[in-house]
mmCIF file of C-alpha atoms and ligand atoms in Angstrom:
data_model
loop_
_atom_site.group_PDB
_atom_site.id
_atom_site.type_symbol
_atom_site.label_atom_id
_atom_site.label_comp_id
_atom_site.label_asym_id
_atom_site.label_seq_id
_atom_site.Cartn_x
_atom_site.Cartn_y
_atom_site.Cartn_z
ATOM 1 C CA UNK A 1 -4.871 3.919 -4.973
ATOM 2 C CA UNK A 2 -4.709 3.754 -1.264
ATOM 3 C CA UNK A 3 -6.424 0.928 1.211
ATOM 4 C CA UNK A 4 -8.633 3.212 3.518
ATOM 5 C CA UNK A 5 -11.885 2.308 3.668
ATOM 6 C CA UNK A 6 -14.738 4.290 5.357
ATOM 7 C CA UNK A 7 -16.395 2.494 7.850
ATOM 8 C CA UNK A 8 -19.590 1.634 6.006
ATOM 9 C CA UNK A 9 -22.135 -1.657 6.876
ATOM 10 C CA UNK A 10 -20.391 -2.881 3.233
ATOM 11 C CA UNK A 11 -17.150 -2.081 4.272
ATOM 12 C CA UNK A 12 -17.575 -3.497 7.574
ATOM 13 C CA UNK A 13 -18.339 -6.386 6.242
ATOM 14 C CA UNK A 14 -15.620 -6.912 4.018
ATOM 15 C CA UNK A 15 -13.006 -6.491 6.677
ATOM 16 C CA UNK A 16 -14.922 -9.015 9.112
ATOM 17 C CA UNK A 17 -14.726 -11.554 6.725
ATOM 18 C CA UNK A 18 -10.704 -10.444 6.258
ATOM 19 C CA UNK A 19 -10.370 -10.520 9.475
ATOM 20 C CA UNK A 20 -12.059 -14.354 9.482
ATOM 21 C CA UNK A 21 -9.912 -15.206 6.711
ATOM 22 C CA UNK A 22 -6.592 -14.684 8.504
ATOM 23 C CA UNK A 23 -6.129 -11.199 6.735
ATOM 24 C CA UNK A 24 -5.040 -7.657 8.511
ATOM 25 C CA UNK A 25 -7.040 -4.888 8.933
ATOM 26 C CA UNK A 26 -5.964 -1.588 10.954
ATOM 27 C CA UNK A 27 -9.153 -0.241 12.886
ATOM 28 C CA UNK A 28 -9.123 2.857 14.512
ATOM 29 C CA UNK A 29 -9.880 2.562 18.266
ATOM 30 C CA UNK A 30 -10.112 5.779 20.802
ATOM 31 C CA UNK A 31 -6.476 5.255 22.245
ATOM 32 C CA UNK A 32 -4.633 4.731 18.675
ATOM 33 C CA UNK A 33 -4.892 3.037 15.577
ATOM 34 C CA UNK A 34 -4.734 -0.948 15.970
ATOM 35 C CA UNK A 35 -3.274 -3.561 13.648
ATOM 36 C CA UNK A 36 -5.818 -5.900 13.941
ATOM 37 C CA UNK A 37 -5.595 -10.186 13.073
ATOM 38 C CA UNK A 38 -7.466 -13.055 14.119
ATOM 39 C CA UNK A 39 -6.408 -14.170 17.378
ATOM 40 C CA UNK A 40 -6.978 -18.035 16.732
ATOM 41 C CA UNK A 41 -5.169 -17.993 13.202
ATOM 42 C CA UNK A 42 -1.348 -18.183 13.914
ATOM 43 C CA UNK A 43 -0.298 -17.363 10.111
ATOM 44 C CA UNK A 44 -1.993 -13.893 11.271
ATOM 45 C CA UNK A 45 -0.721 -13.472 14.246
ATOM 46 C CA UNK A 46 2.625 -13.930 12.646
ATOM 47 C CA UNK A 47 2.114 -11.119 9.844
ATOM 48 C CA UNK A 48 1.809 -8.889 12.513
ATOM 49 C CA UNK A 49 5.016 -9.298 13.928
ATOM 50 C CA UNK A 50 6.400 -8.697 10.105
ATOM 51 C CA UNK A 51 4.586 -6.143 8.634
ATOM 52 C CA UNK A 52 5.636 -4.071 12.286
ATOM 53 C CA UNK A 53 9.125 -5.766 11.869
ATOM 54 C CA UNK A 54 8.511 -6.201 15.562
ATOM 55 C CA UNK A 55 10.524 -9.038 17.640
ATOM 56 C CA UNK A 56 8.712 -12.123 18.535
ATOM 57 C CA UNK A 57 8.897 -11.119 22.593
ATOM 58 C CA UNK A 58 6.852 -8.324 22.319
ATOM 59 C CA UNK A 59 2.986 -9.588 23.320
ATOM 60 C CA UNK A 60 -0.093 -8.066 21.667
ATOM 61 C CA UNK A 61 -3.223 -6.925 23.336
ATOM 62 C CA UNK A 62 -6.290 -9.040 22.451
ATOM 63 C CA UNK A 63 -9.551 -6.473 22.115
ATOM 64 C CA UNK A 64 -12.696 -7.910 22.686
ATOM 65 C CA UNK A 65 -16.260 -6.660 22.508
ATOM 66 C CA UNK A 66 -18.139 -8.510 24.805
ATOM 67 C CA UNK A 67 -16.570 -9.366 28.780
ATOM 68 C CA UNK A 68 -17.831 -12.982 28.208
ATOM 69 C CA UNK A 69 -15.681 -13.398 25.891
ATOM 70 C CA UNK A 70 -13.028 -12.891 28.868
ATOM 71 C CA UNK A 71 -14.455 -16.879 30.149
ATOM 72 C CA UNK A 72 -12.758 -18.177 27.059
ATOM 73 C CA UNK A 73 -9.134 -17.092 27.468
ATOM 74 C CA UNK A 74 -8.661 -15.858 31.190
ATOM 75 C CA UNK A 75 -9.215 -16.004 34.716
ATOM 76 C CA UNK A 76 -11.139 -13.604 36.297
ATOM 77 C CA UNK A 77 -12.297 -12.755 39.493
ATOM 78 C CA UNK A 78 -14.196 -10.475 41.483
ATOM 79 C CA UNK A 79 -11.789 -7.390 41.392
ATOM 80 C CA UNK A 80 -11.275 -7.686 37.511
ATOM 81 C CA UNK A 81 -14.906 -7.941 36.579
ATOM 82 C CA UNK A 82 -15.587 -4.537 38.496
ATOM 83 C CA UNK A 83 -12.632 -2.874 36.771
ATOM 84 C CA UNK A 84 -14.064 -4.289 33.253
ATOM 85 C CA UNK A 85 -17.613 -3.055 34.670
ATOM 86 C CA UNK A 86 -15.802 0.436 35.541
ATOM 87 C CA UNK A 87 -13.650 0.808 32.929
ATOM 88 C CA UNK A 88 -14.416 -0.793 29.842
ATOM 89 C CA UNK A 89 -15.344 0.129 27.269
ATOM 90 C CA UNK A 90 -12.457 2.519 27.230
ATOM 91 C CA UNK A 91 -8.333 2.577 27.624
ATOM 92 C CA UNK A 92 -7.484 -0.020 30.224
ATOM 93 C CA UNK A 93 -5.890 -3.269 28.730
ATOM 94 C CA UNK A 94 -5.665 -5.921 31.796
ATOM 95 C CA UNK A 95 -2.886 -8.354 32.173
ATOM 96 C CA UNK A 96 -4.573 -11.729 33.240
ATOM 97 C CA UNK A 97 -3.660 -15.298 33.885
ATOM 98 C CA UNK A 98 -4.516 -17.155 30.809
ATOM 99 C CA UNK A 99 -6.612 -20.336 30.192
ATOM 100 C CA UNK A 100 -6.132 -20.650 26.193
ATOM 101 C CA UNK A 101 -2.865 -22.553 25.019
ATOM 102 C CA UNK A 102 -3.383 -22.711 21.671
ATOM 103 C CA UNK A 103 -0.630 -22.010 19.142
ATOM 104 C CA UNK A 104 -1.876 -18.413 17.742
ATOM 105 C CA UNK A 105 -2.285 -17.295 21.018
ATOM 106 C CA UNK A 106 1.166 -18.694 22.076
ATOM 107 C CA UNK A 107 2.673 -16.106 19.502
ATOM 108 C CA UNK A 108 0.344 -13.272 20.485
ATOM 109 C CA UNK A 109 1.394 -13.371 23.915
ATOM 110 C CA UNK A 110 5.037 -14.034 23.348
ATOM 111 C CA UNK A 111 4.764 -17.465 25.075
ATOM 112 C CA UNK A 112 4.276 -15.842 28.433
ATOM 113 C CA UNK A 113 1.385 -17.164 30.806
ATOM 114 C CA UNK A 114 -0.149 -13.734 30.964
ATOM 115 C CA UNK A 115 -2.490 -12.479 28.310
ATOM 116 C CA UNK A 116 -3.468 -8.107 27.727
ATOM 117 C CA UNK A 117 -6.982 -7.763 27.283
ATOM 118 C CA UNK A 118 -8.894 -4.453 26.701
ATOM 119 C CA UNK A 119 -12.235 -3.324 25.147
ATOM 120 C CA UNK A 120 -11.796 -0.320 22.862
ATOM 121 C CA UNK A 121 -14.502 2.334 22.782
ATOM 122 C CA UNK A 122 -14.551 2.981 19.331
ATOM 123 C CA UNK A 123 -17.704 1.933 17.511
ATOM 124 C CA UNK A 124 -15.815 1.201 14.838
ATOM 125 C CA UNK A 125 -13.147 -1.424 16.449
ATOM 126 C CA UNK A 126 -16.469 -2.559 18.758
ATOM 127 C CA UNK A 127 -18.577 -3.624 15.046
ATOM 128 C CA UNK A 128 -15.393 -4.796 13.458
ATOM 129 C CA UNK A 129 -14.882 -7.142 16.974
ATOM 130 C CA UNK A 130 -18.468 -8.061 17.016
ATOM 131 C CA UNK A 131 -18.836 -8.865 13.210
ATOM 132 C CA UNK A 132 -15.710 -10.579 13.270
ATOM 133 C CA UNK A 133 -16.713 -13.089 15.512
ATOM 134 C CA UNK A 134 -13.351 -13.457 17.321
ATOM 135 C CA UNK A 135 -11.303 -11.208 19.555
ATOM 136 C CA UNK A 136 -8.574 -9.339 17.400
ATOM 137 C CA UNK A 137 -4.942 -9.428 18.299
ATOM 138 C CA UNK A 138 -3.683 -5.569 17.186
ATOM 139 C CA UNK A 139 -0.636 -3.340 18.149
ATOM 140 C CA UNK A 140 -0.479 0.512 17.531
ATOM 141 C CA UNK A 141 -0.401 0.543 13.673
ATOM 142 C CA UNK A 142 2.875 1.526 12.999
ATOM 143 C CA UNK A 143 6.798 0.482 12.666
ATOM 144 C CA UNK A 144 8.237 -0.678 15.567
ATOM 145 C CA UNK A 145 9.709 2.244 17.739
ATOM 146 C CA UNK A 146 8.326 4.849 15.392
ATOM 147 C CA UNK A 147 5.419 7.705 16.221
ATOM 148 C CA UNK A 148 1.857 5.782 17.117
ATOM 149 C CA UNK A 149 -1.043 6.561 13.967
ATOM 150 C CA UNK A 150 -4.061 8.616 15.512
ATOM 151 C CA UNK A 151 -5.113 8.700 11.742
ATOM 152 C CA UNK A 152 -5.807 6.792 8.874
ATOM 153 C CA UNK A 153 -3.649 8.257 6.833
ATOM 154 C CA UNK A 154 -0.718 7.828 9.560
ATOM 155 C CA UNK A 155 -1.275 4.118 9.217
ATOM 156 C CA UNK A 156 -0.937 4.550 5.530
ATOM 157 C CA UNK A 157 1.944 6.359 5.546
ATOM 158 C CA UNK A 158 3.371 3.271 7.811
ATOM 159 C CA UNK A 159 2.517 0.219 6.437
ATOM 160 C CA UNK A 160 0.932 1.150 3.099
ATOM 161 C CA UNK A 161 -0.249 -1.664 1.300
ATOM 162 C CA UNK A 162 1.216 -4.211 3.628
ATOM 163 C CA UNK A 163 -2.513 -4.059 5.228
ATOM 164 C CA UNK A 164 -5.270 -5.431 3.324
ATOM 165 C CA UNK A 165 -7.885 -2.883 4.492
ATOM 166 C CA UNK A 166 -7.546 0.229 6.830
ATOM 167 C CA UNK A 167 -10.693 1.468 8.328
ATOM 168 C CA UNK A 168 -11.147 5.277 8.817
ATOM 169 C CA UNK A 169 -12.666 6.032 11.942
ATOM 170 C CA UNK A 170 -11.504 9.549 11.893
ATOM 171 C CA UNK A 171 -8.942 11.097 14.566
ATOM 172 C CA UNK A 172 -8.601 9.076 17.369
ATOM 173 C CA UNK A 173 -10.025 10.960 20.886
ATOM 174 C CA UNK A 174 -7.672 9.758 23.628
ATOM 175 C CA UNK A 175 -4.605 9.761 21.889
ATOM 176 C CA UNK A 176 -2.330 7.590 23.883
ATOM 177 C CA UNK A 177 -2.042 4.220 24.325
ATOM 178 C CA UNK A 178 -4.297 2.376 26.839
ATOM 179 C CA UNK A 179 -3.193 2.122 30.151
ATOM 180 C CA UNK A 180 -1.797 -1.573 31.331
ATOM 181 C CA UNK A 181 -2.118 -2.523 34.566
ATOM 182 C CA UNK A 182 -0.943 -6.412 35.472
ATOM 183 C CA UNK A 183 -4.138 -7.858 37.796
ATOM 184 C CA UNK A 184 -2.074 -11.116 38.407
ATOM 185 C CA UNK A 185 -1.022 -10.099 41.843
ATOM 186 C CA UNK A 186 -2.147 -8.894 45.011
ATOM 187 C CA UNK A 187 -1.493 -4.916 44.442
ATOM 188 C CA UNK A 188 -2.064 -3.451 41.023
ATOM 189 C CA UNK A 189 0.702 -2.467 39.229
ATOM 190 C CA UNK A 190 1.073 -0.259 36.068
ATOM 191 C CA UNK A 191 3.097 -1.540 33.747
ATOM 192 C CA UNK A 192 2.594 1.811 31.058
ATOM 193 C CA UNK A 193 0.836 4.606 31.864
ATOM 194 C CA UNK A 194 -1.844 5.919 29.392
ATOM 195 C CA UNK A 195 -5.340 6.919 28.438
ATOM 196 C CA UNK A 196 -7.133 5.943 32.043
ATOM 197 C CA UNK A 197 -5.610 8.007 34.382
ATOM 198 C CA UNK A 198 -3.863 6.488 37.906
ATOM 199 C CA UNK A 199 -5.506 8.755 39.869
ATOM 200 C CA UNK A 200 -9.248 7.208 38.425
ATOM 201 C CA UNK A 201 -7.889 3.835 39.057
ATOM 202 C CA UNK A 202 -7.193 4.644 42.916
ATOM 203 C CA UNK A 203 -10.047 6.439 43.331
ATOM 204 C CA UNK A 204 -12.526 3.529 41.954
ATOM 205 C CA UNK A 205 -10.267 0.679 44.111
ATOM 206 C CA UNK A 206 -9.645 2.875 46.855
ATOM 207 C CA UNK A 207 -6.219 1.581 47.097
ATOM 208 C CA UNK A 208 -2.990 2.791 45.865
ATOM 209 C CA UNK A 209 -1.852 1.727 42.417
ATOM 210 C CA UNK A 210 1.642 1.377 42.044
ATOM 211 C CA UNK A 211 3.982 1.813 38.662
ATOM 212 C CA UNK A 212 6.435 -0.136 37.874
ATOM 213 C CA UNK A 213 9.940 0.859 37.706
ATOM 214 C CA UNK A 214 11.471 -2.265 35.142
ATOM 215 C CA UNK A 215 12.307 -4.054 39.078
ATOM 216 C CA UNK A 216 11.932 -7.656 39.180
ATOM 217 C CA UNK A 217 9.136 -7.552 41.440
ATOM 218 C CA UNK A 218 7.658 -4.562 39.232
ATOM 219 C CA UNK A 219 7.510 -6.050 36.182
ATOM 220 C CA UNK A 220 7.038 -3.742 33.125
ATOM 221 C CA UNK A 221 5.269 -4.176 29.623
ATOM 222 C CA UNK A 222 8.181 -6.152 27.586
ATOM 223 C CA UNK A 223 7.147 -3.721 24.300
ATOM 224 C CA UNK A 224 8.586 -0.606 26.472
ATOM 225 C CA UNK A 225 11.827 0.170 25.526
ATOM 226 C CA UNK A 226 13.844 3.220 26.512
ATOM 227 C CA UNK A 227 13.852 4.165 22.991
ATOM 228 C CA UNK A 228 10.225 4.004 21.428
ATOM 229 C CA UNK A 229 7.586 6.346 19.904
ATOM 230 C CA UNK A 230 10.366 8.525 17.959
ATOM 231 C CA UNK A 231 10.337 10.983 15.509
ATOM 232 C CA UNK A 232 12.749 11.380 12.943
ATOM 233 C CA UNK A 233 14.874 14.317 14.244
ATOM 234 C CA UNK A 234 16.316 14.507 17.910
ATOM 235 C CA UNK A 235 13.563 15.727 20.372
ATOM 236 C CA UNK A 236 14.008 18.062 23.659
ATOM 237 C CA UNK A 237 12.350 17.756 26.134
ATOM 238 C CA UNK A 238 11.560 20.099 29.024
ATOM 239 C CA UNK A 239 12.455 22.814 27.134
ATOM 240 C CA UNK A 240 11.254 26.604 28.529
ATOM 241 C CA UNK A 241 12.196 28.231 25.193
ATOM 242 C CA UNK A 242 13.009 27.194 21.624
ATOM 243 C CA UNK A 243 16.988 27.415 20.568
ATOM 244 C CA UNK A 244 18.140 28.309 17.098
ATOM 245 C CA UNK A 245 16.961 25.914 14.818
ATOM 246 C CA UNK A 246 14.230 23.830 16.741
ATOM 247 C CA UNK A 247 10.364 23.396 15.935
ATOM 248 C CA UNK A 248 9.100 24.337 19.213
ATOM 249 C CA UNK A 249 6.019 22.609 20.626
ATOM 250 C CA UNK A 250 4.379 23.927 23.049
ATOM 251 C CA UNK A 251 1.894 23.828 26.376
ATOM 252 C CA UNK A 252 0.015 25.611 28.257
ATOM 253 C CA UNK A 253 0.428 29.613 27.913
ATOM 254 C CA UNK A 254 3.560 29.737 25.412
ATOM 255 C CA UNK A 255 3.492 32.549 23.295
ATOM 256 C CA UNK A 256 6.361 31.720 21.133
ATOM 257 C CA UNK A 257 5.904 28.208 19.897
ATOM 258 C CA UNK A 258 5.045 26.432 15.931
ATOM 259 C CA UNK A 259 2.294 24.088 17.833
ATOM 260 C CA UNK A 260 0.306 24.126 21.181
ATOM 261 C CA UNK A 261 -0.593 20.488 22.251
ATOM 262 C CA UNK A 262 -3.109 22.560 24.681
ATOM 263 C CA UNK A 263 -3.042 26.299 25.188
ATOM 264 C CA UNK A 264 -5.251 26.127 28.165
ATOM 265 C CA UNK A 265 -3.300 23.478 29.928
ATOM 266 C CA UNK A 266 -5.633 20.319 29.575
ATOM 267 C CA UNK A 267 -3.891 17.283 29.331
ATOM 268 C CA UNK A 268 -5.989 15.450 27.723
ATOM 269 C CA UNK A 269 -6.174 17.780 24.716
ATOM 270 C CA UNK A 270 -2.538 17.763 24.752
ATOM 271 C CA UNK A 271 -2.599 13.615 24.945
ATOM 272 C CA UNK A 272 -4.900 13.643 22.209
ATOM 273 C CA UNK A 273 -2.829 15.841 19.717
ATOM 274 C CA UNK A 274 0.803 14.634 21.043
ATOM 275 C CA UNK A 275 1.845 11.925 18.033
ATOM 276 C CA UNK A 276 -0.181 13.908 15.413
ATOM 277 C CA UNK A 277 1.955 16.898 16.321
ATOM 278 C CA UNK A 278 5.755 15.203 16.509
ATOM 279 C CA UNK A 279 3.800 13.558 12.828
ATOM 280 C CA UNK A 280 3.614 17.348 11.811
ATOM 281 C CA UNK A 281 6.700 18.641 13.430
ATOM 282 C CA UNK A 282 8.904 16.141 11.694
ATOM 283 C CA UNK A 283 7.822 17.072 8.206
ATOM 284 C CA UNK A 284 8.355 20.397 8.338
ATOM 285 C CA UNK A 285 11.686 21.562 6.515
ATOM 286 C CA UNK A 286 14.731 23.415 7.732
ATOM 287 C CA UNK A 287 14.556 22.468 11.172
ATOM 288 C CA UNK A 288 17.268 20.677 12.913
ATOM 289 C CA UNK A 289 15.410 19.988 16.431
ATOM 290 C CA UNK A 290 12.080 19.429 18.151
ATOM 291 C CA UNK A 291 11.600 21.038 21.616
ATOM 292 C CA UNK A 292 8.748 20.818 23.765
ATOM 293 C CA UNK A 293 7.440 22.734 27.096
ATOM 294 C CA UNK A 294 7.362 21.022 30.516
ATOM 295 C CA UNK A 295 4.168 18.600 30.874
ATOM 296 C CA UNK A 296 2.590 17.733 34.338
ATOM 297 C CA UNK A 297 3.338 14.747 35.989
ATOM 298 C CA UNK A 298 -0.406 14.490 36.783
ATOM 299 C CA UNK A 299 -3.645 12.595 35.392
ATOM 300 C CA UNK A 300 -2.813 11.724 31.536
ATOM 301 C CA UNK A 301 0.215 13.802 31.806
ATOM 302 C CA UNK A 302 2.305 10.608 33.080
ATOM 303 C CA UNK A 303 1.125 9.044 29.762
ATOM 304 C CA UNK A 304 2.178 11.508 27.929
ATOM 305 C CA UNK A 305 5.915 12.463 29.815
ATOM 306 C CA UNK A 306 6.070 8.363 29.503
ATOM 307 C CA UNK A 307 5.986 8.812 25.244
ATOM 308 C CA UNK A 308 7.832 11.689 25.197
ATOM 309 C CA UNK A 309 10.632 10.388 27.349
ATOM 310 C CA UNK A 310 11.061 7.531 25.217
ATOM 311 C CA UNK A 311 11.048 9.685 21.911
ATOM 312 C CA UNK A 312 13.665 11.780 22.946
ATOM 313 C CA UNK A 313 15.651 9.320 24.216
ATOM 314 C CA UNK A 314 19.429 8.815 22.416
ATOM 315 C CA UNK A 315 20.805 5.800 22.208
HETATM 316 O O1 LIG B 401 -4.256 1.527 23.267
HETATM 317 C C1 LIG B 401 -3.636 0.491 23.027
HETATM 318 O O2 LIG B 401 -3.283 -0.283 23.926
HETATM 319 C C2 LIG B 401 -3.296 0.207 21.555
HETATM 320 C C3 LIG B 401 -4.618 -0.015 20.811
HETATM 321 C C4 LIG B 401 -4.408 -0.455 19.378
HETATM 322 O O3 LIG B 401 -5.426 -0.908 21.517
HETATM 323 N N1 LIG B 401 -2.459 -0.949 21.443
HETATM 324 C C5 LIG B 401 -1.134 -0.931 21.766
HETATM 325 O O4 LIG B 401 -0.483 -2.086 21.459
HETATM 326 O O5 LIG B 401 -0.593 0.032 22.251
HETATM 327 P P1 LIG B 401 1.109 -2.192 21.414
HETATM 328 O O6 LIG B 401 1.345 -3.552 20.873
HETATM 329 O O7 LIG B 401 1.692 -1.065 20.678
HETATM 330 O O8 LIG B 401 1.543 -2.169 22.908
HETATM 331 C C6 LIG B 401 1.161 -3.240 23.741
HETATM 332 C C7 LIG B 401 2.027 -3.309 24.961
HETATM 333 C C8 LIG B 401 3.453 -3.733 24.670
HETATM 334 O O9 LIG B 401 4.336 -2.913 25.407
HETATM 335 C C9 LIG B 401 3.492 -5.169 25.183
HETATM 336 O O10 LIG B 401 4.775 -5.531 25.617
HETATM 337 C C10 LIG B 401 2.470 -5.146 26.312
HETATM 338 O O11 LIG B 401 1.468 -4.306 25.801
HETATM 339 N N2 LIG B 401 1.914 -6.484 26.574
HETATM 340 C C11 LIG B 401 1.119 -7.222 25.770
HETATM 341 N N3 LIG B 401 0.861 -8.418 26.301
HETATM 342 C C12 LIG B 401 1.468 -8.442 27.505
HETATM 343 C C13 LIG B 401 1.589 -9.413 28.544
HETATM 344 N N4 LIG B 401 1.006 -10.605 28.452
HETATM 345 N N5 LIG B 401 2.313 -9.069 29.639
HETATM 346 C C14 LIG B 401 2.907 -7.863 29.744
HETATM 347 N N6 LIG B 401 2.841 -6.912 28.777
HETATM 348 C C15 LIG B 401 2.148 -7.193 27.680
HETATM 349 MG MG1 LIG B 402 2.951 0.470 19.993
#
């Protein structure tokens, strides 16, 4: 017997009042699947961190349904309210002062003075939210350093029965991990590229958006290490053509490749079937390798080069 539910009023329910009740449900959103808690019950807050087996100084993102909710947590002002107007619902999580001291949210945001806030799309994570009562604290649904869940079943074959419910929103539309961009300062900074592409960003603030490089003054997201996101055999990157022994994943026009994240080129295709394909890739026997073709350094392409990057890195 597995733990995914479909995402009926019943079921809904059920996982609100889990949800209420300090439990953890995983709730597909449109970036990735999220681990989802209570964010005023500490005893949940913590099970995250275990089930993951991720270390205390990595901070969660805090979804929300409504931007009032934003009053009870944060500061705002005039530039974040017209991103959230912009942007949300969708893949943009905001780093913002915080107002809310309490211990659960202490532990959610690693004891740091900042606090990520995003509103999913997904009708499913928005009615879960909503029902719930309470924003919910939730990280990609997976081990720590291991392939995000764009499925159900993903999560499943995670965590297991270490959730109390998974919802089953279907496949997940964006693919990649919301984008993160710390508001705190004067210029914008991203601190991981993902589903809302830089380019939108600059274009709606008319201003330049700049990514951080790890620098002191260009902070990045503490969760981003150099190794992150990886498969179970050694991935190659870059690659123009397959060598002897490697699963070759491909972009773009490649004739000679196992799996095409996009054969005509569009990145956000690609985005949305990159961790569902290394997924794939991985369980296919008798290969030694992965490979993959070249991706642009454009649009969602910088979220995507950003994964990849990291899950081909060797220690
Ligand atoms: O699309 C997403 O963002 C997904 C879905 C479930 O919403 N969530 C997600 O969560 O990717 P997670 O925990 O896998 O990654 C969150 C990242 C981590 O790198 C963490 O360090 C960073 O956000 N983060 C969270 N709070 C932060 C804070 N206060 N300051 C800086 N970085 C923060
Ligand atoms: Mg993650």
């Amino acid at each position: 017997m597995n733990n995914i539910f479909q995402p009926d009023e019943h079921n809904l329910e059920r996982a609100a009042l889990t949800i209420k009740s300090g439990g953890l449900v995983a709730m597909p959103t449109e970036t990735v699947y999220g681990l989802g808690a209570n964010v005023y019950i500490a005893a949940a807050v913590a099970k995250i961190f275990e089930v993951k087996q991720r270390p205390f100084f990595d901070p969660l993102i805090s979804h929300i349904a409504e931007t009032d909710f934003l009053k009870t947590y944060a500061q705002t002002d005039e530039r974040v309210m017209a991103l959230a107007k912009q942007f949300w619902p969708g893949p943009l999580t905001m780093i913002l002062k915080r107002t809310d001291n309490n211990a659960a949210i202490d532990l959610a945001c690693s004891g740091l003075p900042n606090i990520a806030v995003r509103m999913p799309s997904h009708p499913v994570a928005l009615e879960l939210i909503k029902k719930s009562g309470v924003p919910i604290v939730a990280p990609s649904a997976n081990k720590f350093k291991s392939v995000s869940p764009t499925t159900a079943q993903h999560v499943f074959d995670s965590l297991g029965n270490k959730v109390d419910m998974i919802l089953d929103g279907g496949a997940c539309t964006v693919g990649v991990e919301s984008t993160i961009i710390d508001v705190t300062g004067k210029n914008i900074i991203i601190l991981r590229a993902g589903g809302t592409a830089k380019e939108d960003l600059e274009k709606f603030l008319n201003e330049k958006v700049l990514l951080s490089d790890g620098s002191p003054d260009k902070p990045s997201a503490p969760g981003q290490l150099l190794k992150h996101y990886a498969p179970n055999h050694p991935l190659r990157i870059n690659a123009a053509t397959r060598q002897p022994g490697e699963f070759f994943i491909g972009f773009g026009k490649i004739a000679d490749c196992d799996l095409n994240l996009s054969p005509t080129g569009d990145l956000r295709e690609a985005a949305a079937n990159l961790f569902a394909f290394l997924r794939q890739a991985d369980a296919v026997p008798g290969y030694t390798g992965l490979a993959m073709s070249p991706i642009p350094e454009n649009g969602l392409g910088l979220a995507i080069n950003d994964r990849i990057r990291r899950a081909s890195y060797k220690a």
